[in-house]
XYZ file of C-alpha atoms in Angstrom:
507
model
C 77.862 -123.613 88.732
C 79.182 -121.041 86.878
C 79.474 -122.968 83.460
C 75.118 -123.297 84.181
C 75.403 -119.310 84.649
C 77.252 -118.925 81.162
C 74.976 -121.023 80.024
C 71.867 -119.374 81.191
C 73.100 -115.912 79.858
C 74.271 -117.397 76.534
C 70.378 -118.925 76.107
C 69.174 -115.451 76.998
C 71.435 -113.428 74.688
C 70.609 -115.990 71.984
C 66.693 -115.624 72.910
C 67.192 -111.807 72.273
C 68.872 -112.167 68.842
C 66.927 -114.452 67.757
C 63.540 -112.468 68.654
C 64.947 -109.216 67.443
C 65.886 -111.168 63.861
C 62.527 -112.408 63.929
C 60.401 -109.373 64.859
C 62.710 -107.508 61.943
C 61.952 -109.906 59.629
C 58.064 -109.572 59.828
C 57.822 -106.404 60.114
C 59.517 -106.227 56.183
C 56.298 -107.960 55.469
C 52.919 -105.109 55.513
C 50.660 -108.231 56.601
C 51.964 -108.743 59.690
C 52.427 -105.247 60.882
C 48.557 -105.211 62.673
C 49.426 -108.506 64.502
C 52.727 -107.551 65.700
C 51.272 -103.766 66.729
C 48.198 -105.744 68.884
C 51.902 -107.973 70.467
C 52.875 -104.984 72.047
C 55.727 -105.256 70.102
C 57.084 -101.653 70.843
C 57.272 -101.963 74.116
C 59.302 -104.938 73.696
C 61.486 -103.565 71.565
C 62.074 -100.406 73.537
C 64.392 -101.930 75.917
C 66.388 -103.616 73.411
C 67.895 -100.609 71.955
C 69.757 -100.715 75.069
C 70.947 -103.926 75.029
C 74.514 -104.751 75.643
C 75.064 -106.303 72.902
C 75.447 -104.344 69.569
C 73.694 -106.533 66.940
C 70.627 -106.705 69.189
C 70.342 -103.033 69.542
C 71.007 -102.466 65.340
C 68.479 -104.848 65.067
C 65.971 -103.892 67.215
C 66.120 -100.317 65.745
C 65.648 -101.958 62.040
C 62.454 -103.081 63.362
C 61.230 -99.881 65.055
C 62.282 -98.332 61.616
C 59.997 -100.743 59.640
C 57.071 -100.277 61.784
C 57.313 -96.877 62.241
C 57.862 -96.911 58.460
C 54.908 -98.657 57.854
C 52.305 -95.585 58.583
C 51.557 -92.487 61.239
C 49.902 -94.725 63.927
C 52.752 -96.753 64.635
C 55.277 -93.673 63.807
C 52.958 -91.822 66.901
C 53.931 -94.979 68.592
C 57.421 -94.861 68.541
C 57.432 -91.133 69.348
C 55.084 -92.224 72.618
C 56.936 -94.624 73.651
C 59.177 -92.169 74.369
C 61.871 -93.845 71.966
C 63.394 -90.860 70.101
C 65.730 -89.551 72.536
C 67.190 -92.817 72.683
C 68.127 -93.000 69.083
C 69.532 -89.032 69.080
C 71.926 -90.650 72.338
C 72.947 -93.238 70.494
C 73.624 -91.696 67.695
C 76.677 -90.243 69.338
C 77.749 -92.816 71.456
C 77.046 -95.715 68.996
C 78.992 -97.435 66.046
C 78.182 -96.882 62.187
C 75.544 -99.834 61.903
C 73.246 -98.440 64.873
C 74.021 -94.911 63.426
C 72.177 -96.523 60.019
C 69.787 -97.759 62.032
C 68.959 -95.093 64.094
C 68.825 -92.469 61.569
C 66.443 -94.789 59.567
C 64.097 -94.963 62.631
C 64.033 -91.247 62.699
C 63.674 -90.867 58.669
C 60.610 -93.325 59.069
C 58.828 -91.418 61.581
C 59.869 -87.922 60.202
C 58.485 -88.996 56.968
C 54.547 -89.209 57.281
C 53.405 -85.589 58.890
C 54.824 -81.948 59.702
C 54.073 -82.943 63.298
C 55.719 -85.902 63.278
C 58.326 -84.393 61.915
C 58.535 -81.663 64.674
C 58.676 -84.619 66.988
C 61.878 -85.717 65.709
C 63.276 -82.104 65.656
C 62.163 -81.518 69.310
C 64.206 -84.665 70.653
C 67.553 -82.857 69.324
C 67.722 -85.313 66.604
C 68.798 -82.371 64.200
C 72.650 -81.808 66.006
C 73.213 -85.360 66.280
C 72.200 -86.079 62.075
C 74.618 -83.335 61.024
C 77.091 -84.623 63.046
C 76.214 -88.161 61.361
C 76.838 -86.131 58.222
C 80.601 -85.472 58.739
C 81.108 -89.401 59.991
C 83.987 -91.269 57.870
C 81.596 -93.814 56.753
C 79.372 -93.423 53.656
C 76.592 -95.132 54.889
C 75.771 -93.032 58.026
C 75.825 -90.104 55.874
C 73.758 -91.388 53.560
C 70.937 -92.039 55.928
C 71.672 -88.927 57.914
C 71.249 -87.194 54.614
C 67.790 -88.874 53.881
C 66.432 -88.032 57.545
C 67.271 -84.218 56.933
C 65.228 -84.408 53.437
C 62.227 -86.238 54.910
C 62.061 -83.503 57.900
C 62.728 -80.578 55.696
C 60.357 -81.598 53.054
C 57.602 -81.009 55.167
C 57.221 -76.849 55.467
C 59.478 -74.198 55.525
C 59.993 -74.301 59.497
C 60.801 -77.500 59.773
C 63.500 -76.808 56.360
C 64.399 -73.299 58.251
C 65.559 -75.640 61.597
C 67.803 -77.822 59.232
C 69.350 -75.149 57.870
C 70.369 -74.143 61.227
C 71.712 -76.694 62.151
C 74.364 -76.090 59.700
C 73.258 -79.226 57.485
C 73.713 -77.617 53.890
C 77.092 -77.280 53.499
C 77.751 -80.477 54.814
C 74.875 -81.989 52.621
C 77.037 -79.831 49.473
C 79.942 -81.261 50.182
C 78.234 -84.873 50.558
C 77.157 -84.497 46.637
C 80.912 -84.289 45.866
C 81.450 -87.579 47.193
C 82.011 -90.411 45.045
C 79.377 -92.567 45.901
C 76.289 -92.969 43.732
C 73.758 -93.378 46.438
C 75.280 -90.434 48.656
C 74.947 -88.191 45.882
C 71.411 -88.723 44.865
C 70.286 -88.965 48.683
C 72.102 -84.774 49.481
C 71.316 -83.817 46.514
C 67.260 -84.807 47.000
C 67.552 -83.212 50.314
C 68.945 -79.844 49.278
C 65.664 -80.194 46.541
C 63.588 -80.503 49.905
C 65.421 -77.765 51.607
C 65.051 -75.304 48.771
C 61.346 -75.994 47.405
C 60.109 -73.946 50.077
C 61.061 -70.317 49.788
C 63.423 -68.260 47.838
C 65.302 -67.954 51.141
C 65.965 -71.414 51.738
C 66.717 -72.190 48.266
C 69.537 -68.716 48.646
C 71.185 -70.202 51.284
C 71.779 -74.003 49.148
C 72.934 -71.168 46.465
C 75.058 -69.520 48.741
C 76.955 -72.993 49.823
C 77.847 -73.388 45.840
C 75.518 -75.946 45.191
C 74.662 -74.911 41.708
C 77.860 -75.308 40.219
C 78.298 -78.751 42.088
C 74.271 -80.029 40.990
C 75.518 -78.524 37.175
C 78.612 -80.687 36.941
C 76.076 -83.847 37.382
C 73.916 -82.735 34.647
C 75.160 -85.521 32.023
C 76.265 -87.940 35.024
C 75.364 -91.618 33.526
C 73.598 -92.521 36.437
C 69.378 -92.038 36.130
C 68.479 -91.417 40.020
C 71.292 -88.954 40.501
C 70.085 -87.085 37.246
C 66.430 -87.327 38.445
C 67.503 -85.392 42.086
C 69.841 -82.906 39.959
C 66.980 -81.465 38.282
C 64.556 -81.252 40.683
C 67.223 -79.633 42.778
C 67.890 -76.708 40.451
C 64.201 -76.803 39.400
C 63.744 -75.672 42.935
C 66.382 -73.188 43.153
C 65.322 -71.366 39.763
C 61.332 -71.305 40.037
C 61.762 -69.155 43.033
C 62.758 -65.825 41.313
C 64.584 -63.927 38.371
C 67.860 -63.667 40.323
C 67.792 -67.600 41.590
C 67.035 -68.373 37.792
C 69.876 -66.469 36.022
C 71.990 -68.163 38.703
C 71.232 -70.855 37.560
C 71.467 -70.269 33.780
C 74.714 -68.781 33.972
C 75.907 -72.618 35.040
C 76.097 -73.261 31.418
C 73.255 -75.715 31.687
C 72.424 -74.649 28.227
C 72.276 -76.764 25.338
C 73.413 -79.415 27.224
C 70.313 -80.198 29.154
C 68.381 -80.431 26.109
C 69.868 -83.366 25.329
C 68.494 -85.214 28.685
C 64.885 -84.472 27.361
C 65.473 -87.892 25.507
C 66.550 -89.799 28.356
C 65.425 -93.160 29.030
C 64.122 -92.395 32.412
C 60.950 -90.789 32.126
C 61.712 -88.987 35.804
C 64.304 -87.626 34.449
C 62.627 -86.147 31.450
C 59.588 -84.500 33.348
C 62.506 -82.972 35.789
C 64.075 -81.284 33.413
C 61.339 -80.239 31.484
C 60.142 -78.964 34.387
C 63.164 -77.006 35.304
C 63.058 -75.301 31.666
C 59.467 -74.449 32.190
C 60.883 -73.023 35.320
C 63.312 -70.548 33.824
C 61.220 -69.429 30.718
C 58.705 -68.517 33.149
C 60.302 -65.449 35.161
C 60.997 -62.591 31.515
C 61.344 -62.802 28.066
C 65.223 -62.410 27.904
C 65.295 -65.858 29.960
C 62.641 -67.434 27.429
C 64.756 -65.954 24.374
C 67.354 -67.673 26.015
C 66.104 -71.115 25.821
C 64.431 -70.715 22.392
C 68.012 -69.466 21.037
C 69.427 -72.663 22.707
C 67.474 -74.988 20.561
C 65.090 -75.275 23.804
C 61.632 -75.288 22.473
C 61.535 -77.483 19.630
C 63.052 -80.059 21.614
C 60.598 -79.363 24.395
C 57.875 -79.543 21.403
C 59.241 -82.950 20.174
C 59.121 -84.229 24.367
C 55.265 -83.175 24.159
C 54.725 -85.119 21.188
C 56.534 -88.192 22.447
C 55.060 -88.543 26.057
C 51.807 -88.828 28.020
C 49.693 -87.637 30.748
C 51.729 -86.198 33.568
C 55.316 -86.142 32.116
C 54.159 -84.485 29.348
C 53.016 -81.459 31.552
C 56.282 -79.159 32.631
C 56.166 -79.326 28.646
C 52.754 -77.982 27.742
C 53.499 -75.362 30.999
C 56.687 -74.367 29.295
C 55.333 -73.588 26.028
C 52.957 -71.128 27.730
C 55.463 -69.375 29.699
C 57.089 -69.016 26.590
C 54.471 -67.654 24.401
C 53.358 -65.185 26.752
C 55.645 -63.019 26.899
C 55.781 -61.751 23.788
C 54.461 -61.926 20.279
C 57.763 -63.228 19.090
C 58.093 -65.467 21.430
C 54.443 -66.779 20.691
C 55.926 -67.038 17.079
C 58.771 -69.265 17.589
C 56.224 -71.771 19.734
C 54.181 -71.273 16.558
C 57.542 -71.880 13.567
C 58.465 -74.956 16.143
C 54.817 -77.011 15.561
C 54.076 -75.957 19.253
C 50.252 -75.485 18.396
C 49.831 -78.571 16.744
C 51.234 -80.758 19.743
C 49.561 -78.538 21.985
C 45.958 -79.446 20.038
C 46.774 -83.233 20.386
C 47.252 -82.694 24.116
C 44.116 -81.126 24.359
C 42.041 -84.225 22.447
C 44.259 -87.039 23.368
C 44.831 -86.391 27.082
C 42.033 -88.158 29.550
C 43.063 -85.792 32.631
C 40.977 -82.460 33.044
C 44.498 -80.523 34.392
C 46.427 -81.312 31.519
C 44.081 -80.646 29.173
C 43.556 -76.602 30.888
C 47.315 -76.561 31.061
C 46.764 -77.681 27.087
C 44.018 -74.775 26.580
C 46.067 -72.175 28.548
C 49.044 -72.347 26.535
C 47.060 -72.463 23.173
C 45.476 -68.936 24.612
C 48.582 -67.476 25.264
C 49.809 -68.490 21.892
C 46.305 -66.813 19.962
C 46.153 -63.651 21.488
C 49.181 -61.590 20.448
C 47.463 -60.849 16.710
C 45.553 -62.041 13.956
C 48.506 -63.793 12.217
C 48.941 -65.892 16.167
C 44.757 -66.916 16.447
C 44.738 -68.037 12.972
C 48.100 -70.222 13.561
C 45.952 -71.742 16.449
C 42.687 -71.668 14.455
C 43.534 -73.525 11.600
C 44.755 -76.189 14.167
C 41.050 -77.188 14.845
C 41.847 -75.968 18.527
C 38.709 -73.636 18.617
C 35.540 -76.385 18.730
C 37.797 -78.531 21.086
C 37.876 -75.192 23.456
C 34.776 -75.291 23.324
C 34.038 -78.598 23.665
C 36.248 -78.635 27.149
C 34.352 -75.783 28.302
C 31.041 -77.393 27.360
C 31.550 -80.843 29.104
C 29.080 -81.535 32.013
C 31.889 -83.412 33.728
C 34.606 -80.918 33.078
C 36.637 -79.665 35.965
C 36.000 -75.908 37.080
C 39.674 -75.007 35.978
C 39.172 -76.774 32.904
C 35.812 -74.740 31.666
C 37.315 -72.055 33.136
C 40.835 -71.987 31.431
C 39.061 -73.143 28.139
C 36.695 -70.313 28.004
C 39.405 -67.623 28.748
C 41.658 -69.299 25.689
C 38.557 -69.042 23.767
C 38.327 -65.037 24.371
C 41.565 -65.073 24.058
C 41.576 -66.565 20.636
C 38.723 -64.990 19.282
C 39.114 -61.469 20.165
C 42.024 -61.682 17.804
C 40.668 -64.248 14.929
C 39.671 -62.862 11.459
C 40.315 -66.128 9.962
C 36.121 -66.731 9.386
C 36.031 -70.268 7.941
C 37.354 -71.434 10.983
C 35.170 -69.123 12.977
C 31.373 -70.090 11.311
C 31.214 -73.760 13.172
C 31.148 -72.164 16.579
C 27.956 -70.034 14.960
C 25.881 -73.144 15.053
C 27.640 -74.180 18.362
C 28.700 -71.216 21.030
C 26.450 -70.184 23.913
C 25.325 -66.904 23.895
C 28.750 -66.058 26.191
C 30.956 -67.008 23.366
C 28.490 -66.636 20.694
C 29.028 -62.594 20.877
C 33.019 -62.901 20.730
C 32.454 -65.084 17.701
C 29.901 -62.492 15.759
C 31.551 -59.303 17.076
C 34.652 -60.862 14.982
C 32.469 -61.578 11.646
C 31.504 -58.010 12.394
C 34.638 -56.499 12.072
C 35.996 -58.594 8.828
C 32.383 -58.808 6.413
C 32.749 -54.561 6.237
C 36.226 -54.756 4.390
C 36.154 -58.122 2.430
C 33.651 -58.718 -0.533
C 34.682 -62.456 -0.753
C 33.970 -62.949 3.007
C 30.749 -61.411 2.933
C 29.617 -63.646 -0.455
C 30.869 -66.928 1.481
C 29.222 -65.786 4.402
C 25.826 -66.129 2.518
C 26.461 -68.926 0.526
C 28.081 -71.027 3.573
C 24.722 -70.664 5.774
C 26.518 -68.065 8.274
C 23.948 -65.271 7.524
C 21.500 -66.903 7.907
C 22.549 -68.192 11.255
C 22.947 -65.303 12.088
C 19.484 -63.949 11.828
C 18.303 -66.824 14.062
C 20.360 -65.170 16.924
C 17.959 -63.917 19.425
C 19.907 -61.100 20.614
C 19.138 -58.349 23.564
C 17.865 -54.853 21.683
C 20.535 -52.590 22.753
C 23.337 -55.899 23.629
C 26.984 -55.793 22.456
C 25.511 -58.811 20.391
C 22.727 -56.946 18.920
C 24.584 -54.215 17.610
C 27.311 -56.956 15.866
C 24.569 -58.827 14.286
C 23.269 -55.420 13.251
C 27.026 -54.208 11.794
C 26.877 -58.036 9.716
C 23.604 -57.057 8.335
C 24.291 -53.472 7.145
C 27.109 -55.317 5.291
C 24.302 -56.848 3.134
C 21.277 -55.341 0.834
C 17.867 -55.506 2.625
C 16.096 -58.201 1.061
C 19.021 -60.359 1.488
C 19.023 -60.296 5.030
C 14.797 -60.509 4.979
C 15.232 -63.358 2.796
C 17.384 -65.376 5.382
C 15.482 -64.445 8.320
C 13.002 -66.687 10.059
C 9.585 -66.712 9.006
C 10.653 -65.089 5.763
C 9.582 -67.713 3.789
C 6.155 -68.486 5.787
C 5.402 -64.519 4.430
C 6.295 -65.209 1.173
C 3.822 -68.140 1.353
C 0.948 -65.935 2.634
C 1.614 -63.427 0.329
C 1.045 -66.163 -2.645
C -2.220 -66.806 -1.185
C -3.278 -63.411 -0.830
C -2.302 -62.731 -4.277
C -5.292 -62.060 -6.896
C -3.636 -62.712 -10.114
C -4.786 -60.192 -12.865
C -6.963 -62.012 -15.252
């Protein structure tokens, strides 16, 4: 009798494996996560996480974790089914493969909404993760580490509760570790942490993160590299102080070198960081140009595409801002002319206004900056962007205010008189106010005016009597002798022809 009992229970534990294997198995596979949801698989699965036997219950919490994984509905699921506090028990009482499991479970649900999120905090699953984070094994901190990051990313409350629960300078010590996948997993959650507010990203600061995430700066490794940089990226954008922090790590010139990296991640994170820093004052943007920083950021424009070449183009505008000598050395490096193949080559509106800002705050420090720009073709592309039907509003907008920009500083003409035949009236004024102010003082100017068609263009303006426009086209044609400017001015020669026929010769 009691060999049929052992055998009875053996059948049934080998049932429950075997179902458990099974159910994890297919829900690896997206296509059958609708047919196992309309099972009632959760509820089947519920029970199993308190199976006595261990594999079962790892096992069964690998499949909650895919499902849940899989999107918000069944995530909602799991936290309805009242599941959650299970997991934060267990992972207490349990050993280091349910820990995995059970922090995976709570990553996966965590991961697709704030609320969700807040679920996960509410059950207490914060204490029992940071605990996870001081286990001996690698592996539960690992996935401890990854839950945190997918909760904190969220908002700065839900980051604010992780910080409470004392998880950073466990998750700074976890990035001294040596393994690989430890490393990148704390350091992408202290980028999650600090992202939010310059707070959040003091208190990763104040654990000595910096000089840790520095050290890692020329690690071999790609992924670690990738979550380094986004990392201090997050800690510098945040302000001046949190920047210079961050600077005085000696990243400089050594992260320049990483702008050539194989991994294009790992580019766009560091260029990103750099645009991050040059942003805040000029002695931080002085900084990077002394360092060799923007001609290497101008040679990473010119040798990537669409989105990775962004921080880039950003970064060159920061730069150029700030002062006219600044603008300069963006100008000395080729800056403008990457910056104008950005603007025609790149098929995304927010690239190319990122493109058209940065050319504007190039142009507008002085004459000697809008014709660097100008002679780069850049102006009938502005205007192009800002003509499109199709274009973005940021786009038109960001073009237009380049082209003011520009213009208001331009006395290069020749590269002025093709928006004469092109500008609306909103551009057209910036463009003759600037003819305006140059024909007066330059003889040359005013004979090439004539001779290239610009004068009389400019008498076919139909300008407002009294208009800002009016009185430029008025200044271009005291500039001229009176029957010059008759002789170019529509209908002139219709008059001449009537006067022919009212002419009597003398005979």
């Amino acid at each position: 009798m009691s060999r049929q009992v052992l055998q009875v229970f053996e059948q049934y534990q080998k049932s429950r494996t075997q179902f458990v294997q099974t159910v994890a198995e297919l829900a690896s596979r997206p296509q059958n996560i609708e047919t196992l949801q309309n099972a009632g698989v959760m509820s089947l699965l519920r029970p199993l996480l308190l199976d006595i036997v261990p594999t079962i219950q790892q096992t069964a919490a690998l499949a909650l974790g895919r499902l849940a994984n899989y999107n918000d509905d069944l995530a909602e699921a799991v936290v309805r089914g009242d599941i959650l506090p299970q997991l934060v028990y267990s992972l207490a009482e349990q050993n280091r493969f349910y820990k995995k499991a059970a922090a995976f479970v709570l990553r996966a649900v965590a991961k697709h909404s704030p609320g969700l999120a807040q679920s996960v905090v509410d059950c207490g699953a914060l204490d029992a993760l940071v605990i996870c984070l001081e286990e001996f094994d690698p592996g539960v901190k690992e996935s401890a580490a990854w839950a945190l990051g997918y909760i904190a990313r969220h908002n700065a409350e839900l980051a604010q509760a992780v910080v409470d629960a004392g998880a950073v300078p466990l998750l700074v010590l976890c990035i001294q570790e040596p393994e690989m996948a430890l490393k990148q997993i704390a350091a992408s959650a202290l980028s999650d942490i600090c992202k939010h507010s310059p707070e959040l990203a003091q208190t990763v600061v104040d654990a000595g993160a910096i000089a840790h995430l520095a050290q890692m700066i020329l690690n071999p490794d790609a992924k670690l590299k990738r979550q380094v940089f986004s990392a201090l990226s997050q800690i510098a954008k945040h302000s001046v102080d949190l920047a210079e922090m961050v600077v005085e790590a000696e990243i400089f010139p050594a992260i320049l070198t990483c702008l050539k990296d194989k991994d294009e991640y790992v580019k766009k994170n560091v260029a990103t960081l750099i645009r991050e820093i040059a942003k805040h004052t000029p002695e931080l943007s002085q900084l990077i140009v002394n360092a060799g920083g923007v001609a290497t950021v101008v040679d990473y424009i010119g040798e990537s595409k669409s989105n990775v070449r962004l921080p880039g183009i950003m970064m060159l505008g920061y730069v150029a801002a700030h002062s006219e000598n600044l603008a300069m050395a963006v100008i000395v490096s080729k800056g403008v002319v990457q910056l104008a193949i950005a603007l025609s080559e790149e098929q995304e509106d927010h690239i190319q206004a990122a493109a058209a800002w940065a050319l504007g705050q190039i142009g507008r420090h002085s004459p000697e900056h809008a014709k660097a720009v100008a002679v780069a073709n850049v102006l009938p592309k502005l205007l192009q962007c800002y003509l499109r039907a199709d274009a973005s509003e940021d786009l038109q907008i960001k073009s237009k205010k380049a082209l003011k920009n520009i213009l208001q500083k331009c006395v290069h003409l020749p590269a002025l008189e093709p928006l004469l035949h092109d500008a609306p009236p909103n551009i057209l004024k910036h463009v003759v106010g600037q003819f305006s102010k140059v024909l007066p003082h330059d003889s040359k100017a005013r004979r090439l005016f004539v001779t290239s068609g610009g004068l009389k263009k400019v008498q076919e303006i139909k300008a407002e009597p009294g208009s800002a426009l009016s009185e430029y086209i008025n200044a271009i044609n005291n500039c001229y002798p009176e029957e010059i400017v008759k002789y170019y001015s529509p209908g002139y020669s219709d008059a001449l022809l009537e006067r022919v026929e009212q002419y009597a010769p003398k005979v």
